Short mmCIF file of C-alpha atoms and ligand atoms in Angstrom, two decimals:
data_model
loop_
_atom_site.label_atom_id
_atom_site.label_comp_id
_atom_site.label_asym_id
_atom_site.label_seq_id
_atom_site.Cartn_x
_atom_site.Cartn_y
_atom_site.Cartn_z
CA MET A 1456 36.48 -0.50 -11.35
CA ILE A 1457 35.95 2.52 -9.11
CA ALA A 1458 32.32 3.26 -8.49
CA VAL A 1459 32.04 7.01 -8.04
CA PRO A 1460 28.50 8.35 -8.11
CA ARG A 1461 28.74 11.97 -9.23
CA GLY A 1462 25.33 13.29 -8.17
CA ALA A 1463 21.60 13.00 -8.74
CA GLY A 1464 22.11 14.00 -12.38
CA ASP A 1465 23.92 10.71 -13.02
CA ALA A 1466 21.58 8.43 -11.13
CA THR A 1467 19.32 6.24 -13.22
CA ARG A 1468 16.85 5.24 -10.54
CA VAL A 1469 15.18 6.55 -7.37
CA VAL A 1470 13.43 4.25 -4.90
CA VAL A 1471 11.09 5.56 -2.21
CA ARG A 1472 8.62 4.05 0.25
CA ALA A 1473 5.10 5.49 0.57
CA HIS A 1474 3.61 4.64 3.96
CA ALA A 1475 -0.09 4.20 4.81
CA LYS A 1476 -1.85 6.18 7.57
CA ILE A 1477 -4.79 5.84 9.87
CA ASN A 1478 -6.76 8.67 11.46
CA LEU A 1479 -6.65 8.09 15.22
CA ASP A 1480 -9.51 10.55 15.44
CA LEU A 1481 -11.30 12.88 13.08
CA GLN A 1482 -13.55 15.78 14.04
CA VAL A 1483 -15.48 17.74 11.44
CA GLU A 1484 -15.53 21.31 12.73
CA GLY A 1485 -17.37 23.10 9.94
CA ALA A 1486 -17.77 23.54 6.22
CA ARG A 1487 -15.93 25.86 3.84
CA ALA A 1488 -17.38 27.79 0.93
CA ASP A 1489 -15.34 25.68 -1.53
CA GLY A 1490 -17.07 22.45 -0.45
CA TYR A 1491 -14.26 21.22 1.78
CA HIS A 1492 -14.81 20.58 5.50
CA LEU A 1493 -12.74 21.98 8.36
CA LEU A 1494 -11.09 19.12 10.21
CA ARG A 1495 -9.16 18.39 13.37
CA THR A 1496 -7.59 15.01 12.89
CA LEU A 1497 -4.75 12.95 14.33
CA PHE A 1498 -2.78 11.20 11.62
CA GLN A 1499 -0.65 8.16 12.40
CA SER A 1500 1.74 6.51 9.91
CA LEU A 1501 1.87 2.73 9.60
CA THR A 1502 4.74 0.46 8.64
CA LEU A 1503 2.51 -0.83 5.78
CA HIS A 1504 3.76 0.88 2.58
CA ASP A 1505 3.77 0.99 -1.21
CA LEU A 1506 7.09 1.16 -3.03
CA LEU A 1507 7.82 3.57 -5.91
CA THR A 1508 10.67 2.82 -8.30
CA ILE A 1509 11.36 5.67 -10.71
CA ASP A 1510 13.70 5.08 -13.66
CA ARG A 1511 15.23 7.67 -15.91
CA VAL A 1512 14.20 6.62 -19.45
CA GLU A 1513 13.69 8.21 -22.87
CA GLY A 1514 10.16 9.26 -23.84
CA PRO A 1515 7.03 10.52 -22.11
CA LEU A 1516 6.13 9.87 -18.46
CA THR A 1517 4.65 6.41 -17.89
CA ILE A 1518 3.21 4.81 -14.75
CA ALA A 1519 2.83 1.07 -14.13
CA CYS A 1520 1.18 -0.42 -11.06
CA SER A 1521 1.31 -3.93 -9.64
CA HIS A 1522 -2.42 -3.70 -8.87
CA PRO A 1523 -4.54 -3.85 -12.05
CA GLY A 1524 -7.39 -1.76 -10.59
CA VAL A 1525 -5.27 1.37 -10.12
CA PRO A 1526 -5.41 3.92 -13.00
CA THR A 1527 -2.01 4.62 -14.55
CA ASP A 1528 -2.91 7.81 -16.44
CA GLU A 1529 -3.63 11.38 -15.30
CA ARG A 1530 -6.27 10.07 -12.87
CA ASN A 1531 -3.39 8.75 -10.75
CA LEU A 1532 -2.22 11.37 -8.22
CA VAL A 1533 1.39 10.41 -9.01
CA TRP A 1534 0.81 11.64 -12.56
CA ARG A 1535 -0.56 14.95 -11.29
CA ALA A 1536 2.34 15.25 -8.84
CA ALA A 1537 4.82 14.79 -11.70
CA GLU A 1538 2.97 17.31 -13.89
CA ARG A 1539 2.87 19.98 -11.18
CA LEU A 1540 6.52 19.50 -10.26
CA TRP A 1541 7.51 19.62 -13.95
CA GLU A 1542 5.70 22.98 -14.30
CA CYS A 1543 7.22 24.33 -11.07
CA GLY A 1544 10.64 23.41 -12.42
CA GLY A 1545 9.93 25.73 -15.38
CA ARG A 1546 9.93 22.90 -17.91
CA ALA A 1547 7.70 23.12 -20.98
CA GLY A 1548 5.28 20.54 -22.35
CA PRO A 1549 4.16 17.31 -20.70
CA PRO A 1550 6.58 15.60 -18.29
CA HIS A 1551 8.94 13.10 -19.83
CA GLY A 1552 12.09 11.16 -19.11
CA VAL A 1553 10.81 8.94 -16.26
CA ARG A 1554 8.99 5.65 -15.78
CA VAL A 1555 7.25 5.17 -12.42
CA ARG A 1556 6.50 1.70 -11.11
CA ILE A 1557 4.21 1.43 -8.08
CA THR A 1558 4.35 -1.77 -6.05
CA LYS A 1559 0.96 -1.56 -4.37
CA ARG A 1560 0.37 -2.98 -0.92
CA ILE A 1561 -2.01 -0.36 0.52
CA PRO A 1562 -5.61 -1.20 -0.43
CA ALA A 1563 -7.33 1.53 -2.47
CA GLN A 1564 -10.42 3.47 -1.31
CA GLY A 1565 -9.87 2.25 2.23
CA GLY A 1566 -9.12 5.47 4.11
CA LEU A 1567 -5.44 4.53 4.38
CA GLY A 1568 -4.24 7.31 2.07
CA GLY A 1569 -2.42 5.09 -0.42
CA GLY A 1570 -2.87 7.34 -3.46
CA SER A 1571 -1.98 10.47 -1.47
CA SER A 1572 1.09 8.83 0.03
CA ASP A 1573 2.25 7.69 -3.42
CA ALA A 1574 1.87 11.30 -4.63
CA ALA A 1575 3.90 12.72 -1.73
CA ALA A 1576 6.61 10.11 -2.26
CA ALA A 1577 6.69 10.90 -5.99
CA LEU A 1578 7.10 14.63 -5.24
CA VAL A 1579 10.10 13.94 -3.00
CA ALA A 1580 11.68 11.45 -5.41
CA LEU A 1581 11.21 13.52 -8.58
CA ASP A 1582 12.35 16.70 -6.81
CA LEU A 1583 15.61 14.86 -6.19
CA LEU A 1584 15.90 13.18 -9.60
CA TRP A 1585 15.01 16.30 -11.60
CA GLY A 1586 17.01 18.60 -9.35
CA THR A 1587 14.07 21.02 -8.88
CA ARG A 1588 14.92 21.35 -5.16
CA LEU A 1589 11.75 23.22 -4.28
CA GLY A 1590 12.36 23.13 -0.52
CA ALA A 1591 9.97 21.96 2.20
CA ASP A 1592 7.51 24.88 2.08
CA ARG A 1593 6.95 24.85 -1.69
CA LEU A 1594 6.69 21.05 -1.71
CA ALA A 1595 4.06 21.23 1.06
CA ALA A 1596 2.10 23.88 -0.90
CA LEU A 1597 2.25 21.70 -4.02
CA ALA A 1598 1.14 18.67 -1.98
CA GLY A 1599 -1.88 20.61 -0.68
CA GLN A 1600 -2.93 21.38 -4.25
CA LEU A 1601 -2.94 17.65 -5.05
CA GLY A 1602 -5.21 16.62 -2.17
CA ALA A 1603 -6.11 17.52 1.41
CA ASP A 1604 -4.14 14.71 3.06
CA VAL A 1605 -1.08 14.75 0.78
CA PRO A 1606 0.88 17.25 2.99
CA PHE A 1607 0.71 14.85 5.96
CA PHE A 1608 2.62 12.23 3.96
CA LEU A 1609 5.57 14.60 3.49
CA CYS A 1610 5.84 14.65 7.30
CA GLY A 1611 4.77 11.20 8.55
CA GLY A 1612 4.77 9.85 12.10
CA THR A 1613 2.10 11.22 14.45
CA ALA A 1614 0.71 14.63 13.48
CA LEU A 1615 -2.29 16.90 13.96
CA GLY A 1616 -4.03 18.00 10.75
CA LEU A 1617 -6.08 21.22 10.80
CA GLY A 1618 -7.80 23.21 8.04
CA ARG A 1619 -8.77 20.74 5.31
CA GLY A 1620 -6.43 18.31 7.08
CA ASP A 1621 -3.56 19.92 5.15
CA VAL A 1622 -2.16 22.19 7.89
CA ILE A 1623 0.21 19.79 9.61
CA HIS A 1624 1.60 20.03 13.14
CA PRO A 1625 4.06 17.21 13.91
CA LEU A 1626 3.51 15.66 17.35
CA GLU A 1627 5.59 13.39 19.52
CA ALA A 1628 5.22 9.74 18.62
CA LEU A 1629 2.30 7.65 19.81
CA GLU A 1630 3.40 4.78 22.03
CA PRO A 1631 4.15 1.88 19.64
CA GLN A 1632 1.05 -0.12 18.89
CA HIS A 1633 0.20 -3.14 16.80
CA VAL A 1634 -2.53 -2.21 14.36
CA LEU A 1635 -5.03 -4.74 13.08
CA LEU A 1636 -6.65 -3.54 9.85
CA VAL A 1637 -9.92 -5.09 8.69
CA PHE A 1638 -10.97 -4.52 5.07
CA PRO A 1639 -14.72 -4.63 4.33
CA PRO A 1640 -15.50 -5.85 0.80
CA PHE A 1641 -16.70 -2.37 -0.26
CA GLY A 1642 -14.90 0.97 -0.58
CA VAL A 1643 -16.23 4.39 0.42
CA SER A 1644 -15.33 7.43 -1.66
CA THR A 1645 -14.20 10.45 0.37
CA PRO A 1646 -16.69 12.96 -1.15
CA GLU A 1647 -19.49 10.45 -0.52
CA ALA A 1648 -18.60 10.06 3.18
CA PHE A 1649 -18.55 13.84 3.66
CA ARG A 1650 -21.87 14.15 1.80
CA TRP A 1651 -23.43 11.52 4.10
CA PHE A 1652 -22.05 13.45 7.08
CA ASP A 1653 -23.75 16.64 5.82
CA GLU A 1654 -27.02 14.85 5.07
CA ASP A 1655 -27.13 13.26 8.53
CA ALA A 1656 -26.16 16.51 10.21
CA ALA A 1657 -29.03 18.22 8.40
CA ALA A 1658 -31.39 15.45 9.51
CA GLY A 1659 -30.27 15.70 13.15
CA ALA A 1660 -27.65 13.00 13.45
CA ALA A 1661 -27.23 12.58 17.19
CA ARG A 1662 -29.67 9.68 17.27
CA VAL A 1663 -28.12 8.10 14.20
CA ALA A 1664 -24.70 8.24 15.81
CA GLU A 1665 -25.92 6.56 18.98
CA ASP A 1666 -27.66 3.84 16.96
CA SER A 1667 -24.44 2.99 15.14
CA GLY A 1668 -22.34 2.80 18.25
CA THR A 1669 -20.43 6.06 18.03
CA ALA A 1670 -22.21 8.65 20.12
CA VAL A 1671 -21.33 12.25 19.35
CA GLY A 1672 -20.74 14.70 22.15
CA THR A 1673 -20.32 12.17 24.95
CA GLY A 1674 -17.06 11.37 26.71
CA ASP A 1675 -16.91 7.69 25.89
CA CYS A 1676 -17.82 6.84 22.33
CA GLY A 1677 -17.16 3.15 22.78
CA GLY A 1678 -14.22 3.44 20.40
CA GLY A 1679 -11.72 3.38 23.26
CA ALA A 1680 -8.85 5.77 23.82
CA ILE A 1681 -5.19 6.43 23.12
CA ARG A 1682 -2.50 7.94 25.29
CA LEU A 1683 -0.63 10.75 23.54
CA GLY A 1684 1.79 13.18 25.14
CA GLY A 1685 0.67 12.08 28.61
CA LEU A 1686 -3.00 12.74 27.80
CA VAL A 1687 -5.77 10.21 27.27
CA ARG A 1688 -7.80 11.03 24.18
CA PRO A 1689 -10.99 9.28 23.07
CA VAL A 1690 -10.91 7.79 19.59
CA ILE A 1691 -13.81 9.31 17.66
CA ASN A 1692 -14.25 9.60 13.91
CA ASP A 1693 -17.15 11.90 12.99
CA LEU A 1694 -17.43 10.24 9.57
CA GLN A 1695 -17.92 6.81 11.12
CA ALA A 1696 -21.58 7.16 12.12
CA PRO A 1697 -22.75 8.34 8.67
CA VAL A 1698 -20.79 5.53 6.97
CA ALA A 1699 -21.90 2.90 9.54
CA ARG A 1700 -25.50 3.94 9.00
CA ARG A 1701 -25.17 2.85 5.36
CA HIS A 1702 -22.81 -0.05 6.15
CA PRO A 1703 -23.63 -1.49 9.61
CA GLU A 1704 -20.65 -3.88 9.32
CA ILE A 1705 -18.39 -0.97 10.32
CA ALA A 1706 -19.89 -0.59 13.81
CA ASP A 1707 -20.03 -4.39 14.25
CA LEU A 1708 -16.33 -4.67 13.42
CA CYS A 1709 -15.43 -1.95 15.94
CA ARG A 1710 -17.39 -3.75 18.65
CA ARG A 1711 -15.72 -7.07 17.78
CA LEU A 1712 -12.25 -5.51 17.88
CA ARG A 1713 -12.92 -3.94 21.28
CA ALA A 1714 -14.32 -7.24 22.59
CA ALA A 1715 -11.16 -8.95 21.32
CA GLY A 1716 -9.02 -6.65 23.48
CA ALA A 1717 -8.25 -3.66 21.24
CA GLY A 1718 -7.53 -0.57 23.35
CA ALA A 1719 -9.20 1.48 20.64
CA ALA A 1720 -11.09 0.68 17.43
CA ALA A 1721 -12.53 2.94 14.75
CA MET A 1722 -12.93 3.49 11.04
CA THR A 1723 -9.99 5.33 9.47
CA GLY A 1724 -10.64 8.53 7.48
CA SER A 1725 -13.67 8.14 5.23
CA GLY A 1726 -13.45 4.33 5.47
CA SER A 1727 -14.08 1.64 4.78
CA THR A 1728 -11.06 0.16 6.63
CA VAL A 1729 -11.50 -0.37 10.37
CA PHE A 1730 -8.53 -0.54 12.72
CA GLY A 1731 -7.93 -1.90 16.20
CA LEU A 1732 -4.95 -0.87 18.35
CA PHE A 1733 -3.28 -3.60 20.42
CA GLU A 1734 -0.32 -3.27 22.77
CA ASP A 1735 0.34 -6.97 22.48
CA PRO A 1736 1.19 -8.57 19.09
CA ALA A 1737 -0.34 -11.89 20.18
CA GLY A 1738 -3.65 -10.12 20.92
CA ALA A 1739 -3.65 -8.57 17.44
CA ALA A 1740 -2.82 -11.92 15.81
CA ALA A 1741 -5.55 -13.75 17.74
CA ALA A 1742 -8.17 -11.12 16.85
CA ALA A 1743 -7.05 -11.28 13.19
CA ALA A 1744 -7.39 -15.08 13.14
CA ALA A 1745 -10.88 -14.92 14.66
CA LEU A 1746 -12.04 -12.32 12.10
CA GLU A 1747 -10.43 -14.21 9.19
CA SER A 1748 -12.24 -17.37 10.24
CA SER A 1749 -15.53 -15.54 9.85
CA GLY A 1750 -14.60 -14.32 6.39
CA TRP A 1751 -13.02 -10.89 6.97
CA ARG A 1752 -9.81 -9.86 5.21
CA THR A 1753 -7.27 -8.55 7.73
CA LEU A 1754 -3.68 -7.37 8.01
CA VAL A 1755 -1.54 -6.76 11.09
CA THR A 1756 0.87 -3.82 10.85
CA ARG A 1757 2.41 -1.34 13.31
CA CYS A 1758 2.58 2.37 13.99
CA ALA A 1759 5.59 3.93 12.26
CA GLY A 1760 7.58 6.86 13.60
CA ARG A 1761 8.50 9.92 11.53
CA GLU A 1762 12.06 8.77 10.83
CA GLN A 1763 10.73 5.59 9.23
CA ALA A 1764 7.65 6.96 7.49
CA ARG A 1765 8.80 10.29 6.04
CA PRO A 1766 9.51 9.69 2.33
CA ALA A 1767 13.27 9.31 1.97
CA ALA A 1768 14.20 8.97 -1.69
CA ARG A 1769 17.20 6.72 -2.33
CA LEU A 1770 19.25 7.27 -5.48
CA VAL A 1771 20.50 4.18 -7.30
CA TRP A 1772 23.45 4.24 -9.68
CA THR A 1773 23.45 1.40 -12.18
CA ARG A 1774 26.61 0.31 -14.05
CA SER A 1775 26.03 2.67 -16.96
CA SER A 1776 26.12 5.67 -14.63
CA ARG A 1777 29.38 4.81 -12.91
CA ILE A 1778 32.83 6.00 -13.81
CA HIS A 1779 35.06 3.10 -14.88
O1 C5P B 3266 -8.57 16.78 -1.32
P1 C5P B 3266 -9.15 15.47 -1.73
O2 C5P B 3266 -9.12 15.29 -3.22
O3 C5P B 3266 -8.56 14.30 -1.02
O4 C5P B 3266 -10.66 15.52 -1.28
C1 C5P B 3266 -11.63 14.72 -1.91
C2 C5P B 3266 -13.00 15.22 -1.53
O5 C5P B 3266 -13.26 14.90 -0.14
C3 C5P B 3266 -13.23 16.70 -1.63
O6 C5P B 3266 -13.59 17.09 -2.92
C4 C5P B 3266 -14.36 16.91 -0.63
O7 C5P B 3266 -15.58 16.50 -1.20
C5 C5P B 3266 -14.03 15.91 0.46
N1 C5P B 3266 -13.25 16.53 1.55
C6 C5P B 3266 -13.87 17.45 2.38
N2 C5P B 3266 -13.16 18.06 3.38
C7 C5P B 3266 -11.87 17.74 3.59
C8 C5P B 3266 -11.22 16.78 2.79
C9 C5P B 3266 -11.94 16.20 1.77
O8 C5P B 3266 -15.06 17.74 2.21
N3 C5P B 3266 -11.21 18.35 4.58
#
């Protein structure tokens, strides 16, 4: 038997990884008329990832997910990504001909961008499988329509996000770090975190921020610092104080991570996940064990570079699609 794959049109399956992210910092720089906020944020990919397996099948689009809590209909961003790509490819009616299976490892509603990353990975994989070949610029525009942080996931690695967080400037890689993630038992929805930010800003939030351990407008926020491109940058998330005011566990966790030797610790995105950066894997493991023993759920992962984290769809040819 000679196995000769003839092209994407013959492939029956595409497999693609969808990596998680943390926000190494996040500054809210203003509000837009459409309700979005203007951001300046440093994204960092993690080795932690979901896996998407997309099979060419007869019938309408279906999504299955290994995690029962994740919606598998049009509420899933992967569904919307497929719909938008189908339209852009000039195809009529609802998308059909593929089954998407999501192996979920990134916790939902944690500020790790799991749903957005899945959507970006689906765009890349379906663009290949369906042969739409939109090109990087149109894919990025489509990603931005799906959600503010979806464009970052087309890029991966370390990157600056401006605008809504959707204008992406790739940066040189952060020095490799071990990342301890701590998952509080509650999620925070992104609109809610931004609403709390606005409410606290209106009420004069400087005091609130100091009370919750993340002073605004001072050099050292207590969150530590990272070294990027030869510069030392403080780790500050402007959404952390409003969230920590409602959930004081967030500030406690940051303090515990710093006390355990993390070079920096903060909430990621709109929360609720808190991360600590460790140069030493043993330090991360020891801090994880201490937190686990007092009831916290943790996971140790690492920063991922662009080459690893950018979605790279892999075509799979099964026996039926080979030439015998
Ligand atoms: O774009 P995405 O669907 O991820 O955003 C969810 C919500 O988060 C928005 O509707 C908005 O309330 C809030 N958001 C914001 N400013 C941003 C990003 C998100 O206010 N830059």
